[in-house]
């Protein structure tokens, strides 16, 4: 098209000729011109691109490069994650106060039903603290997986308008859930301690073990992140799976002993063993061993080891699976 | 394309200084080779069964359920486009609605992965759009931060450019209000201002110039000229031929996902105008 330009010879870069279209011929008035085919063979196009030092778009970057760009975007991931948590409580008179009120109301339901109405012990000394700790930690897992599943499909507009490593999205939704959990943890500890004052329930003293709670939450966060990566890819490729995830999560809910002690209910030894060491049950156990003072839930190094193991396994597999689909997100 | 498209007549007369083609062209900044983009559409009906033969009653009965269960259609939005753009060029993209302009732009920005073919770009291309996602329940201030970080700026850089962005958008103190209280024009201007904050090697603009008043359009045009002067390449998708002719030296005409014409803006726009006119009277 530069036929009118001052240089009659064909332009080139580093000895590679830059292919050009021959001068346009104006079509007959109102007619649709015939489609223009390829400009030059693929090899020549690639050679021109390489000579000009261009980068190929829409291909999966190497793993190391991917992790590096992800690390460079950490401010973006953090800001997006915390902004979403903040936006959740916008648009009401009490605003951010709801981040405390919400978990408070939530735990009051359990206190009333399990502490005052149904006076079952479920094989533990303080059922209220047991259930409140279980529910809050489980909700963190549940919410992270649900939000992770929608992190690509729900942000398709963002994916199609700005360029960034897509793994930022599942990470930021998990951060959103972690930010939401923060105030809830304080409520959780306060309610647990208060429930210990009830005459019927076992005491929940404040001990040094509480310092380990952030570690347990941190491990669960890493595990959640791995799960979020996995489901994000699955749902992005096969949207139908988003309908199945709630049922799978409910299954995990009952299999993890959130509101009752699994070993107290399940008679089959092999099954009880399996349910006890599956990841979510492990994290609930870890959190409870730091908050509660139950003789049946001591601080157990085996459990902490398992907690670290599950977290690393989930995050490494999840991240690799997610990265392998990188070039597909946004098109479907 | 949620914004009004037909603003052809709103371009001020003094804006119509035709782009001059005398600018020195640099090395290639974008190589697009035989690009195909296919969308997966769920629950759609297969289009284009133009065989002329009506399928049998039984076949129609059997295929009826396909729309409701397992209905999957592949839509080819871009079908084999090749071209090379060079530093210092500003390229307009024209075509009727649904011809694949926006998809092409997103594919060359690396936002939609190609199904076939390849795209090579210099640096980090940036797509300016009025539909970039910001969060309505948060203030404009917070959104400037999120948008800036999304474009790859550092938090300090965003803070540094904050005043510039607000001035450019011209929304004033409204930047401290939640974005869902903005008028559509204000929102679009803020988005444009955010995405124009970073100066990329390749800038792509999707209909963004249609937003805002005359003063804002003048500012956007100046910004685009500045980017072009820094030896970048500018792509512009617009339904306003006047805008394209005043900004772009070269124009691509896309029709049904194929490149049908590629040449100086004046010639391509004239041919396209004649084509649309013929469509109208048909």
Coordinates of C-alpha atoms in Angstrom, one line a residue:
Chain A
X1 CA 0.0 0.0 0.0
X2 CA 3.0 2.2 0.2
X3 CA 3.1 2.3 -3.6
X4 CA 2.8 6.1 -3.4
X5 CA 5.7 6.4 -1.0
X6 CA 9.1 7.9 -2.0
X7 CA 10.9 4.5 -1.8
X8 CA 10.2 2.4 -4.9
X9 CA 12.1 -0.7 -3.7
X10 CA 10.5 -3.1 -1.3
X11 CA 11.1 -2.3 2.4
X12 CA 12.9 -4.9 4.4
X13 CA 14.1 -5.5 7.9
X14 CA 17.4 -7.2 8.7
X15 CA 17.4 -8.6 5.1
X16 CA 13.9 -10.0 5.4
X17 CA 11.6 -8.5 2.9
X18 CA 8.4 -7.1 4.4
X19 CA 5.5 -8.4 2.3
X20 CA 3.0 -5.8 1.1
X21 CA -0.2 -5.8 -0.7
X22 CA -0.1 -4.6 -4.3
X23 CA -1.8 -1.2 -4.8
X24 CA -5.5 -1.3 -4.2
X25 CA -7.9 -1.3 -7.0
X26 CA -11.1 0.6 -6.1
X27 CA -14.1 -1.7 -6.5
X28 CA -17.0 -0.8 -8.7
X29 CA -19.2 1.7 -6.8
X30 CA -21.3 -0.2 -4.1
X31 CA -19.7 -3.6 -4.8
X32 CA -18.1 -5.8 -2.2
X33 CA -14.5 -6.5 -3.1
X34 CA -13.2 -10.0 -3.0
X35 CA -11.6 -11.2 0.2
X36 CA -7.9 -10.7 0.4
X37 CA -6.0 -13.9 1.1
X38 CA -2.8 -14.6 3.1
X39 CA -0.1 -11.9 2.6
X40 CA 2.9 -14.2 2.4
X41 CA 3.8 -17.8 3.4
X42 CA 3.7 -18.4 7.2
X43 CA 7.5 -18.8 7.3
X44 CA 8.1 -15.4 5.8
X45 CA 5.6 -13.7 8.2
X46 CA 7.3 -15.4 11.1
X47 CA 10.7 -14.3 9.9
X48 CA 9.6 -10.7 9.6
X49 CA 8.1 -10.8 13.1
X50 CA 11.3 -12.3 14.5
X51 CA 13.5 -9.8 12.6
X52 CA 11.4 -6.9 14.1
X53 CA 11.7 -8.5 17.6
X54 CA 8.0 -9.0 18.0
X55 CA 6.3 -11.3 20.6
X56 CA 3.7 -13.9 19.7
X57 CA 0.3 -13.3 21.3
X58 CA -2.3 -15.7 22.4
X59 CA 0.1 -18.5 23.2
X60 CA 0.7 -20.0 26.6
X61 CA 3.9 -18.4 28.2
X62 CA 6.5 -20.8 29.7
X63 CA 5.9 -21.7 33.3
X64 CA 8.8 -19.7 34.7
X65 CA 7.8 -16.6 32.7
X66 CA 4.2 -17.0 33.8
X67 CA 5.1 -17.1 37.5
X68 CA 7.3 -14.1 37.0
X69 CA 4.5 -11.9 35.4
X70 CA 2.1 -13.2 38.0
X71 CA 4.4 -12.0 40.8
X72 CA 4.8 -8.6 39.0
X73 CA 1.0 -8.3 39.2
X74 CA 0.7 -9.0 42.9
X75 CA -0.4 -5.4 43.6
X76 CA -3.2 -5.8 41.1
X77 CA -4.3 -9.2 42.5
X78 CA -4.3 -7.8 46.1
X79 CA -6.2 -4.6 45.2
X80 CA -8.8 -6.5 43.1
X81 CA -9.3 -9.1 45.9
X82 CA -9.7 -6.6 48.7
X83 CA -11.8 -4.2 46.6
X84 CA -14.3 -7.0 45.9
X85 CA -14.5 -7.9 49.6
X86 CA -15.1 -4.2 50.4
X87 CA -17.7 -3.8 47.6
X88 CA -19.7 -6.7 49.1
X89 CA -20.8 -4.6 52.1
X90 CA -21.4 -1.4 50.1
X91 CA -24.9 -0.1 49.5
X92 CA -26.3 -0.4 53.0
X93 CA -26.6 2.0 56.0
X94 CA -24.3 0.0 58.2
X95 CA -21.8 -0.5 55.4
X96 CA -18.6 -2.2 56.5
X97 CA -20.1 -3.0 59.9
X98 CA -21.8 -5.9 58.2
X99 CA -18.5 -7.7 57.9
X100 CA -18.8 -8.2 61.7
X101 CA -22.6 -8.4 61.9
X102 CA -23.0 -11.0 59.2
X103 CA -20.8 -13.7 60.9
X104 CA -22.3 -12.7 64.3
X105 CA -25.9 -13.3 63.2
X106 CA -24.7 -16.5 61.5
X107 CA -23.2 -17.9 64.7
X108 CA -26.2 -16.8 66.9
X109 CA -28.3 -19.1 64.8
X110 CA -26.0 -22.0 65.7
X111 CA -25.9 -21.0 69.4
X112 CA -29.7 -20.9 69.6
X113 CA -30.3 -24.1 67.8
X114 CA -27.5 -26.3 69.0
X115 CA -26.8 -24.7 72.4
X116 CA -30.3 -23.9 73.6
X117 CA -32.8 -26.0 71.6
X118 CA -31.1 -29.3 70.8
X119 CA -28.9 -30.1 73.7
X120 CA -26.9 -32.8 72.1
X121 CA -23.3 -33.3 73.0
X122 CA -22.2 -35.1 69.7
X123 CA -19.3 -36.5 71.5
X124 CA -17.7 -33.2 72.4
X125 CA -17.7 -31.1 75.5
X126 CA -18.6 -27.8 73.9
X127 CA -20.8 -28.3 70.9
X128 CA -21.4 -24.6 70.3
X129 CA -17.7 -23.8 69.9
X130 CA -17.2 -27.0 67.9
X131 CA -19.9 -26.1 65.4
X132 CA -19.1 -22.4 65.1
X133 CA -15.5 -23.1 64.4
X134 CA -16.4 -25.8 62.0
X135 CA -19.0 -23.7 60.1
X136 CA -16.8 -20.7 59.8
X137 CA -13.8 -22.6 58.5
X138 CA -15.9 -24.6 56.2
X139 CA -17.6 -21.5 54.8
X140 CA -14.2 -20.2 53.9
X141 CA -13.5 -23.4 51.8
X142 CA -17.0 -23.4 50.3
X143 CA -17.0 -19.8 49.3
X144 CA -13.4 -20.0 47.9
X145 CA -14.3 -22.9 45.6
X146 CA -17.7 -21.3 44.5
X147 CA -16.1 -18.0 43.8
X148 CA -13.1 -19.6 42.1
X149 CA -15.4 -21.6 39.8
X150 CA -16.8 -18.3 38.5
X151 CA -13.6 -16.4 38.5
X152 CA -13.0 -16.7 34.7
X153 CA -16.6 -17.0 33.5
X154 CA -17.8 -14.2 35.7
X155 CA -15.0 -11.9 34.7
X156 CA -15.1 -12.5 31.0
X157 CA -15.4 -8.8 30.3
X158 CA -12.3 -8.1 32.2
X159 CA -10.5 -11.0 30.5
X160 CA -11.5 -9.7 27.1
X161 CA -10.4 -6.1 27.7
X162 CA -7.2 -6.2 29.7
X163 CA -4.1 -8.3 29.3
X164 CA -2.8 -10.0 32.5
X165 CA -2.0 -13.6 33.6
X166 CA -5.4 -15.2 34.1
X167 CA -4.3 -16.9 37.2
X168 CA -4.7 -13.5 38.9
X169 CA -8.4 -14.0 38.9
X170 CA -8.7 -17.2 41.0
X171 CA -6.1 -15.8 43.3
X172 CA -8.0 -12.6 43.8
X173 CA -11.3 -14.3 44.5
X174 CA -9.6 -16.5 47.1
X175 CA -8.1 -13.3 48.6
X176 CA -11.6 -11.8 48.7
X177 CA -12.8 -14.7 50.7
X178 CA -9.8 -14.5 53.0
X179 CA -10.5 -10.8 53.6
X180 CA -14.1 -11.6 54.4
X181 CA -13.0 -14.3 56.8
X182 CA -10.7 -11.9 58.8
X183 CA -13.5 -10.2 60.8
X184 CA -15.4 -13.5 61.0
X185 CA -12.4 -15.1 62.8
X186 CA -12.6 -12.6 65.6
X187 CA -16.3 -13.2 66.0
X188 CA -15.6 -17.0 65.9
X189 CA -13.1 -16.8 68.7
X190 CA -15.3 -14.5 70.8
X191 CA -18.4 -16.7 70.4
X192 CA -16.4 -19.8 71.2
X193 CA -15.0 -18.2 74.4
X194 CA -18.4 -16.9 75.5
X195 CA -20.0 -20.3 74.9
X196 CA -17.5 -21.7 77.4
X197 CA -19.1 -19.6 80.1
X198 CA -22.4 -21.5 79.7
X199 CA -22.8 -23.9 82.6
X200 CA -23.6 -26.9 80.4
X201 CA -20.7 -26.5 78.0
X202 CA -16.9 -27.1 78.5
X203 CA -14.7 -24.1 79.0
X204 CA -12.9 -22.5 76.1
X205 CA -9.8 -20.9 77.7
X206 CA -7.6 -18.5 75.8
X207 CA -4.3 -20.2 75.4
X208 CA -1.0 -19.8 73.4
X209 CA -2.4 -22.3 70.9
X210 CA -4.6 -19.6 69.5
X211 CA -1.4 -18.2 67.9
X212 CA -1.5 -21.2 65.6
X213 CA -4.9 -20.3 64.2
X214 CA -3.5 -17.9 61.6
X215 CA -1.2 -20.7 60.5
X216 CA -4.1 -23.1 60.1
X217 CA -6.0 -20.4 58.2
X218 CA -3.0 -19.8 56.0
X219 CA -2.7 -23.5 55.1
X220 CA -6.4 -23.7 54.3
X221 CA -5.9 -20.6 52.1
X222 CA -3.2 -22.3 50.1
X223 CA -5.4 -25.4 49.8
X224 CA -8.4 -23.3 48.7
X225 CA -6.2 -21.6 46.2
X226 CA -5.3 -24.9 44.6
X227 CA -9.0 -25.9 44.5
X228 CA -10.0 -22.5 43.0
X229 CA -7.4 -23.0 40.2
X230 CA -8.8 -26.4 39.4
X231 CA -12.5 -25.5 39.3
X232 CA -11.7 -22.2 37.5
X233 CA -10.3 -24.1 34.6
X234 CA -12.9 -26.8 34.6
X235 CA -15.8 -24.4 34.6
X236 CA -14.2 -22.1 32.0
X237 CA -13.9 -25.1 29.6
X238 CA -17.1 -26.9 30.6
X239 CA -19.6 -24.4 32.0
X240 CA -22.0 -27.3 33.0
X241 CA -19.7 -28.2 35.9
X242 CA -20.8 -25.0 37.7
X243 CA -24.1 -26.7 38.3
X244 CA -22.4 -29.8 39.8
X245 CA -20.1 -28.0 42.2
X246 CA -22.7 -27.0 44.8
X247 CA -23.7 -30.7 45.2
X248 CA -20.1 -31.8 45.5
X249 CA -19.5 -29.1 48.1
X250 CA -22.5 -30.3 50.1
X251 CA -21.1 -33.8 50.0
X252 CA -17.8 -32.5 51.4
X253 CA -19.8 -30.6 54.1
X254 CA -21.3 -33.8 55.5
X255 CA -18.1 -35.8 55.0
X256 CA -16.0 -33.3 56.9
X257 CA -17.8 -33.3 60.2
X258 CA -18.6 -29.6 60.2
X259 CA -21.6 -29.9 62.6
X260 CA -21.0 -33.3 64.1
X261 CA -17.9 -35.4 64.9
X262 CA -17.5 -37.9 62.1
X263 CA -15.8 -40.5 64.3
X264 CA -18.7 -40.3 66.7
X265 CA -21.2 -41.1 63.9
X266 CA -19.4 -43.4 61.4
X267 CA -19.1 -47.0 62.7
X268 CA -17.0 -48.4 59.8
X269 CA -13.3 -48.0 60.9
X270 CA -11.8 -47.9 57.4
X271 CA -14.3 -45.2 56.3
X272 CA -13.8 -43.2 59.5
X273 CA -10.1 -43.3 59.0
X274 CA -10.5 -42.0 55.4
X275 CA -12.9 -39.3 56.4
X276 CA -10.6 -38.2 59.2
X277 CA -7.6 -37.6 57.0
X278 CA -9.3 -36.0 53.9
X279 CA -8.1 -32.4 53.5
X280 CA -11.1 -30.4 54.6
X281 CA -11.5 -32.5 57.8
X282 CA -7.8 -32.0 58.5
X283 CA -8.1 -28.2 58.3
X284 CA -11.2 -28.2 60.5
X285 CA -9.3 -30.4 63.0
X286 CA -6.3 -28.0 62.9
X287 CA -8.5 -24.9 63.5
X288 CA -10.4 -26.6 66.3
X289 CA -7.2 -27.8 68.0
X290 CA -6.1 -24.2 68.3
X291 CA -9.3 -22.6 69.4
X292 CA -11.1 -25.3 71.5
X293 CA -9.9 -27.2 74.6
X294 CA -11.4 -30.6 73.6
X295 CA -9.6 -33.7 74.9
X296 CA -10.5 -35.5 71.7
X297 CA -8.9 -32.9 69.5
X298 CA -5.3 -32.4 70.7
X299 CA -2.6 -30.5 68.8
X300 CA -1.3 -33.3 66.6
X301 CA 1.9 -33.0 64.6
X302 CA 0.7 -35.6 62.1
X303 CA -2.3 -33.5 61.3
X304 CA -0.2 -30.4 60.8
X305 CA 2.1 -32.4 58.5
X306 CA -0.9 -33.5 56.6
X307 CA -2.2 -29.9 56.4
X308 CA 1.0 -28.8 54.8
X309 CA 1.1 -31.7 52.5
X310 CA -2.5 -31.3 51.2
X311 CA -2.0 -27.6 50.8
X312 CA 1.2 -28.0 48.7
X313 CA -0.3 -30.8 46.6
X314 CA -3.5 -28.9 45.8
X315 CA -1.7 -25.6 44.9
X316 CA 0.9 -27.2 42.7
X317 CA -1.5 -29.4 40.8
X318 CA -4.1 -26.7 40.6
X319 CA -1.7 -24.1 39.3
X320 CA -0.2 -26.4 36.7
X321 CA -3.7 -27.5 35.5
X322 CA -4.8 -23.8 35.3
X323 CA -1.6 -22.7 33.5
X324 CA -2.0 -25.4 30.9
X325 CA -5.4 -23.9 29.8
X326 CA -4.1 -20.3 29.8
X327 CA -4.3 -19.8 26.0
X328 CA -8.0 -20.9 26.0
X329 CA -9.5 -18.5 28.6
X330 CA -11.5 -15.7 27.0
X331 CA -12.3 -17.4 23.7
X332 CA -14.9 -19.8 25.0
Chain B
X1 CA -21.3 -1.7 21.3
X2 CA -23.5 -0.3 24.0
X3 CA -22.8 3.3 23.1
X4 CA -24.4 5.4 20.4
X5 CA -22.7 4.6 17.1
X6 CA -24.0 7.1 14.7
X7 CA -22.0 10.2 15.7
X8 CA -20.8 10.7 12.2
X9 CA -22.3 14.2 12.0
X10 CA -21.1 15.3 15.4
X11 CA -17.5 15.5 14.3
X12 CA -16.6 19.2 14.3
X13 CA -15.5 20.8 11.1
X14 CA -12.1 21.7 12.5
X15 CA -11.5 18.1 13.4
X16 CA -11.7 17.2 9.8
X17 CA -8.1 17.9 9.0
X18 CA -7.4 14.8 6.9
X19 CA -4.6 12.7 8.1
X20 CA -1.5 13.1 6.1
X21 CA 0.3 10.0 4.8
X22 CA 3.7 11.6 4.7
X23 CA 4.8 10.3 8.1
X24 CA 7.9 8.1 8.1
X25 CA 7.1 4.5 8.6
X26 CA 9.2 2.4 11.0
X27 CA 9.8 -1.3 11.5
X28 CA 6.9 -3.6 11.7
X29 CA 5.0 -3.4 15.0
X30 CA 2.4 -6.0 14.3
X31 CA 2.3 -9.1 12.1
X32 CA -1.0 -10.9 11.7
X33 CA -0.8 -14.1 9.8
X34 CA -3.9 -16.0 8.6
X35 CA -5.8 -15.3 11.8
X36 CA -8.9 -17.3 12.7
X37 CA -11.1 -16.8 15.8
X38 CA -13.9 -19.1 16.6
X39 CA -16.4 -18.6 19.4
X40 CA -18.1 -21.4 21.2
X41 CA -21.8 -20.5 21.6
X42 CA -24.0 -22.6 23.8
X43 CA -27.7 -23.1 23.3
X44 CA -27.7 -21.6 19.8
X45 CA -29.3 -23.1 16.7
X46 CA -27.0 -24.1 13.9
X47 CA -27.2 -21.3 11.4
X48 CA -26.8 -21.6 7.7
X49 CA -28.6 -24.8 6.8
X50 CA -29.0 -23.3 3.3
X51 CA -28.9 -26.6 1.5
X52 CA -32.4 -25.7 0.1
X53 CA -33.7 -29.2 1.0
X54 CA -36.1 -29.2 3.9
X55 CA -35.1 -32.0 6.3
X56 CA -37.6 -34.8 6.9
X57 CA -40.1 -34.6 9.6
X58 CA -38.3 -37.3 11.6
X59 CA -35.0 -35.5 11.3
X60 CA -36.5 -32.3 12.4
X61 CA -38.1 -34.0 15.4
X62 CA -34.8 -35.6 16.4
X63 CA -32.9 -32.4 16.0
X64 CA -35.5 -30.3 17.9
X65 CA -34.0 -31.3 21.2
X66 CA -30.6 -30.3 20.1
X67 CA -31.3 -26.6 20.7
X68 CA -32.2 -27.3 24.4
X69 CA -29.8 -30.0 25.3
X70 CA -26.2 -30.0 23.9
X71 CA -26.9 -27.1 21.6
X72 CA -23.4 -26.0 20.6
X73 CA -22.5 -23.8 17.7
X74 CA -19.2 -22.6 16.6
X75 CA -19.2 -19.1 15.3
X76 CA -16.3 -18.0 13.1
X77 CA -15.9 -14.3 13.8
X78 CA -12.6 -13.9 12.0
X79 CA -11.7 -16.0 9.1
X80 CA -8.2 -15.8 7.8
X81 CA -7.0 -12.2 8.1
X82 CA -3.3 -11.3 7.3
X83 CA -1.6 -7.9 7.4
X84 CA 1.4 -6.1 8.7
X85 CA 1.3 -2.8 10.6
X86 CA 4.4 -0.6 11.1
X87 CA 5.5 1.9 13.7
X88 CA 4.0 5.3 13.2
X89 CA 1.0 4.0 11.3
X90 CA -2.6 4.7 12.4
X91 CA -5.0 2.2 11.0
X92 CA -8.7 2.4 11.0
X93 CA -10.9 -0.7 10.8
X94 CA -14.4 -0.4 9.2
X95 CA -17.1 -2.8 8.5
X96 CA -20.8 -3.3 9.1
X97 CA -22.1 -4.5 12.5
X98 CA -21.1 -8.1 13.3
X99 CA -18.3 -8.2 10.7
X100 CA -15.7 -9.1 13.3
X101 CA -14.0 -5.7 13.9
X102 CA -14.0 -5.9 17.7
X103 CA -13.0 -9.5 17.8
X104 CA -10.1 -8.8 15.4
X105 CA -9.0 -6.0 17.7
X106 CA -9.1 -8.2 20.8
X107 CA -7.3 -11.0 19.1
X108 CA -4.4 -8.8 18.0
X109 CA -4.3 -7.4 21.5
X110 CA -3.8 -10.9 22.8
X111 CA -7.1 -10.9 24.7
X112 CA -8.8 -13.6 22.7
X113 CA -6.6 -16.5 21.7
X114 CA -6.6 -17.3 18.0
X115 CA -8.0 -20.7 16.9
X116 CA -5.6 -20.7 14.0
X117 CA -2.9 -18.5 12.7
X118 CA -0.6 -16.3 14.7
X119 CA -0.2 -12.7 15.9
X120 CA 3.1 -11.0 16.7
X121 CA 3.2 -7.7 18.5
X122 CA 5.8 -5.3 19.8
X123 CA 5.7 -4.7 23.5
X124 CA 2.4 -4.9 25.5
X125 CA -0.5 -3.8 23.3
X126 CA -3.2 -2.0 25.1
X127 CA -6.9 -2.0 24.2
X128 CA -8.7 1.1 25.0
X129 CA -12.3 0.6 25.4
X130 CA -15.2 2.2 27.0
X131 CA -16.4 -1.2 28.1
X132 CA -13.4 -2.0 30.3
X133 CA -14.8 -3.4 33.5
X134 CA -14.7 -1.3 36.5
X135 CA -16.6 -1.9 39.7
X136 CA -19.8 0.1 40.0
X137 CA -20.1 0.0 43.7
X138 CA -16.6 1.5 44.3
X139 CA -15.6 5.1 43.9
X140 CA -13.9 6.4 40.8
X141 CA -10.8 6.9 42.8
X142 CA -10.6 3.2 43.7
X143 CA -11.4 2.2 40.1
X144 CA -8.6 4.4 38.8
X145 CA -6.2 2.3 41.0
X146 CA -7.7 -1.0 39.9
X147 CA -7.7 0.0 36.2
X148 CA -4.2 1.3 36.3
X149 CA -2.9 -1.8 38.0
X150 CA -4.7 -4.0 35.5
X151 CA -2.9 -2.2 32.7
X152 CA 0.4 -3.1 34.4
X153 CA 1.3 0.2 36.1
X154 CA 2.8 0.0 39.6
X155 CA 0.8 1.5 42.5
X156 CA 3.2 4.5 42.7
X157 CA 2.8 5.2 39.0
X158 CA -0.9 5.2 39.3
X159 CA -0.8 7.6 42.3
X160 CA 1.5 9.8 40.3
X161 CA -0.8 9.8 37.3
X162 CA -4.0 10.1 39.3
X163 CA -4.4 13.9 38.8
X164 CA -3.7 13.6 35.1
X165 CA -6.3 10.9 34.7
X166 CA -8.9 12.8 36.6
X167 CA -8.1 16.0 34.7
X168 CA -8.2 14.2 31.4
X169 CA -11.6 12.6 32.1
X170 CA -12.9 16.0 33.2
X171 CA -15.2 14.5 35.8
X172 CA -13.8 16.6 38.7
X173 CA -14.8 15.8 42.3
X174 CA -17.2 13.1 41.1
X175 CA -14.2 10.8 41.1
X176 CA -14.8 10.4 44.9
X177 CA -18.4 9.1 44.3
X178 CA -19.3 5.4 43.5
X179 CA -19.1 4.8 39.8
X180 CA -22.7 3.6 39.6
X181 CA -23.8 7.2 40.3
X182 CA -22.1 8.4 37.1
X183 CA -23.8 9.2 33.9
X184 CA -22.9 6.9 31.0
X185 CA -20.8 9.6 29.5
X186 CA -18.8 10.2 32.7
X187 CA -18.2 6.5 33.2
X188 CA -17.0 6.1 29.6
X189 CA -14.7 9.2 29.9
X190 CA -13.1 7.9 33.1
X191 CA -12.5 4.5 31.5
X192 CA -10.9 6.1 28.5
X193 CA -8.8 8.3 30.7
X194 CA -7.6 5.3 32.7
X195 CA -6.7 3.2 29.7
X196 CA -4.9 6.2 28.0
X197 CA -2.7 6.6 31.1
X198 CA -0.2 4.0 29.9
X199 CA 1.6 4.7 26.6
X200 CA 1.9 1.4 24.8
X201 CA 3.7 0.5 21.6
X202 CA 0.4 -0.6 20.0
X203 CA -2.7 1.2 21.0
X204 CA -6.1 -0.1 20.0
X205 CA -9.2 2.0 20.4
X206 CA -12.7 0.5 20.2
X207 CA -15.3 3.1 19.5
X208 CA -14.0 5.2 22.4
X209 CA -13.9 8.5 20.6
X210 CA -17.7 8.5 20.3
X211 CA -18.0 9.3 24.0
X212 CA -18.0 12.7 25.5
X213 CA -18.4 16.3 24.4
X214 CA -16.4 18.2 21.8
X215 CA -13.8 19.2 24.3
X216 CA -13.2 15.7 25.4
X217 CA -13.0 14.5 21.8
X218 CA -10.3 17.1 21.1
X219 CA -8.3 15.9 24.1
X220 CA -8.6 12.2 23.0
X221 CA -7.5 13.1 19.5
X222 CA -4.4 14.9 21.0
X223 CA -3.6 11.9 23.1
X224 CA -3.7 9.6 20.1
X225 CA -1.5 12.0 18.1
X226 CA 1.0 12.0 21.0
X227 CA 1.1 8.2 21.0
X228 CA 1.6 8.1 17.3
X229 CA 4.4 10.6 17.6
X230 CA 6.2 8.3 20.0
X231 CA 6.4 5.9 17.0
X232 CA 3.6 3.7 18.2
X233 CA 0.9 2.2 16.1
X234 CA -2.7 3.1 16.6
X235 CA -5.7 1.0 15.7
X236 CA -9.2 2.5 15.6
X237 CA -12.5 0.8 15.3
X238 CA -15.3 3.3 14.6
X239 CA -18.5 3.6 12.8
X240 CA -17.7 7.2 12.2
X241 CA -16.0 7.4 8.9
X242 CA -15.2 11.1 9.5
X243 CA -13.3 10.1 12.6
X244 CA -11.4 7.4 10.8
X245 CA -10.5 9.6 7.9
X246 CA -9.3 12.4 10.2
X247 CA -7.1 10.1 12.3
X248 CA -6.0 7.2 10.2
X249 CA -3.7 7.0 7.3
X250 CA -4.6 3.4 6.4
X251 CA -7.9 1.6 6.7
X252 CA -8.8 -2.1 6.7
X253 CA -12.3 -3.1 5.6
X254 CA -13.6 -6.2 7.3
X255 CA -16.6 -8.0 6.0
X256 CA -18.0 -11.3 7.5
X257 CA -14.7 -11.9 9.2
X258 CA -12.6 -11.5 6.1
X259 CA -10.3 -8.7 5.0
X260 CA -11.8 -7.3 1.8
X261 CA -9.8 -4.1 1.4
X262 CA -6.6 -2.6 2.8
X263 CA -5.3 0.7 1.7
X264 CA -5.2 4.5 2.1
X265 CA -8.2 5.7 4.3
X266 CA -9.7 7.9 1.6
X267 CA -10.0 5.2 -1.0
X268 CA -11.2 2.4 1.4
X269 CA -13.7 4.7 3.2
X270 CA -15.1 5.8 -0.2
X271 CA -15.6 2.2 -1.3
X272 CA -17.1 1.2 2.0
X273 CA -19.4 4.2 1.9
X274 CA -20.6 3.3 -1.5
X275 CA -21.1 -0.3 -0.4
X276 CA -23.2 0.7 2.6
X277 CA -25.3 3.0 0.5
X278 CA -25.9 0.2 -2.0
X279 CA -27.0 -2.0 0.9
X280 CA -29.5 0.6 2.1
X281 CA -31.2 1.0 -1.3
X282 CA -31.3 -2.7 -2.0

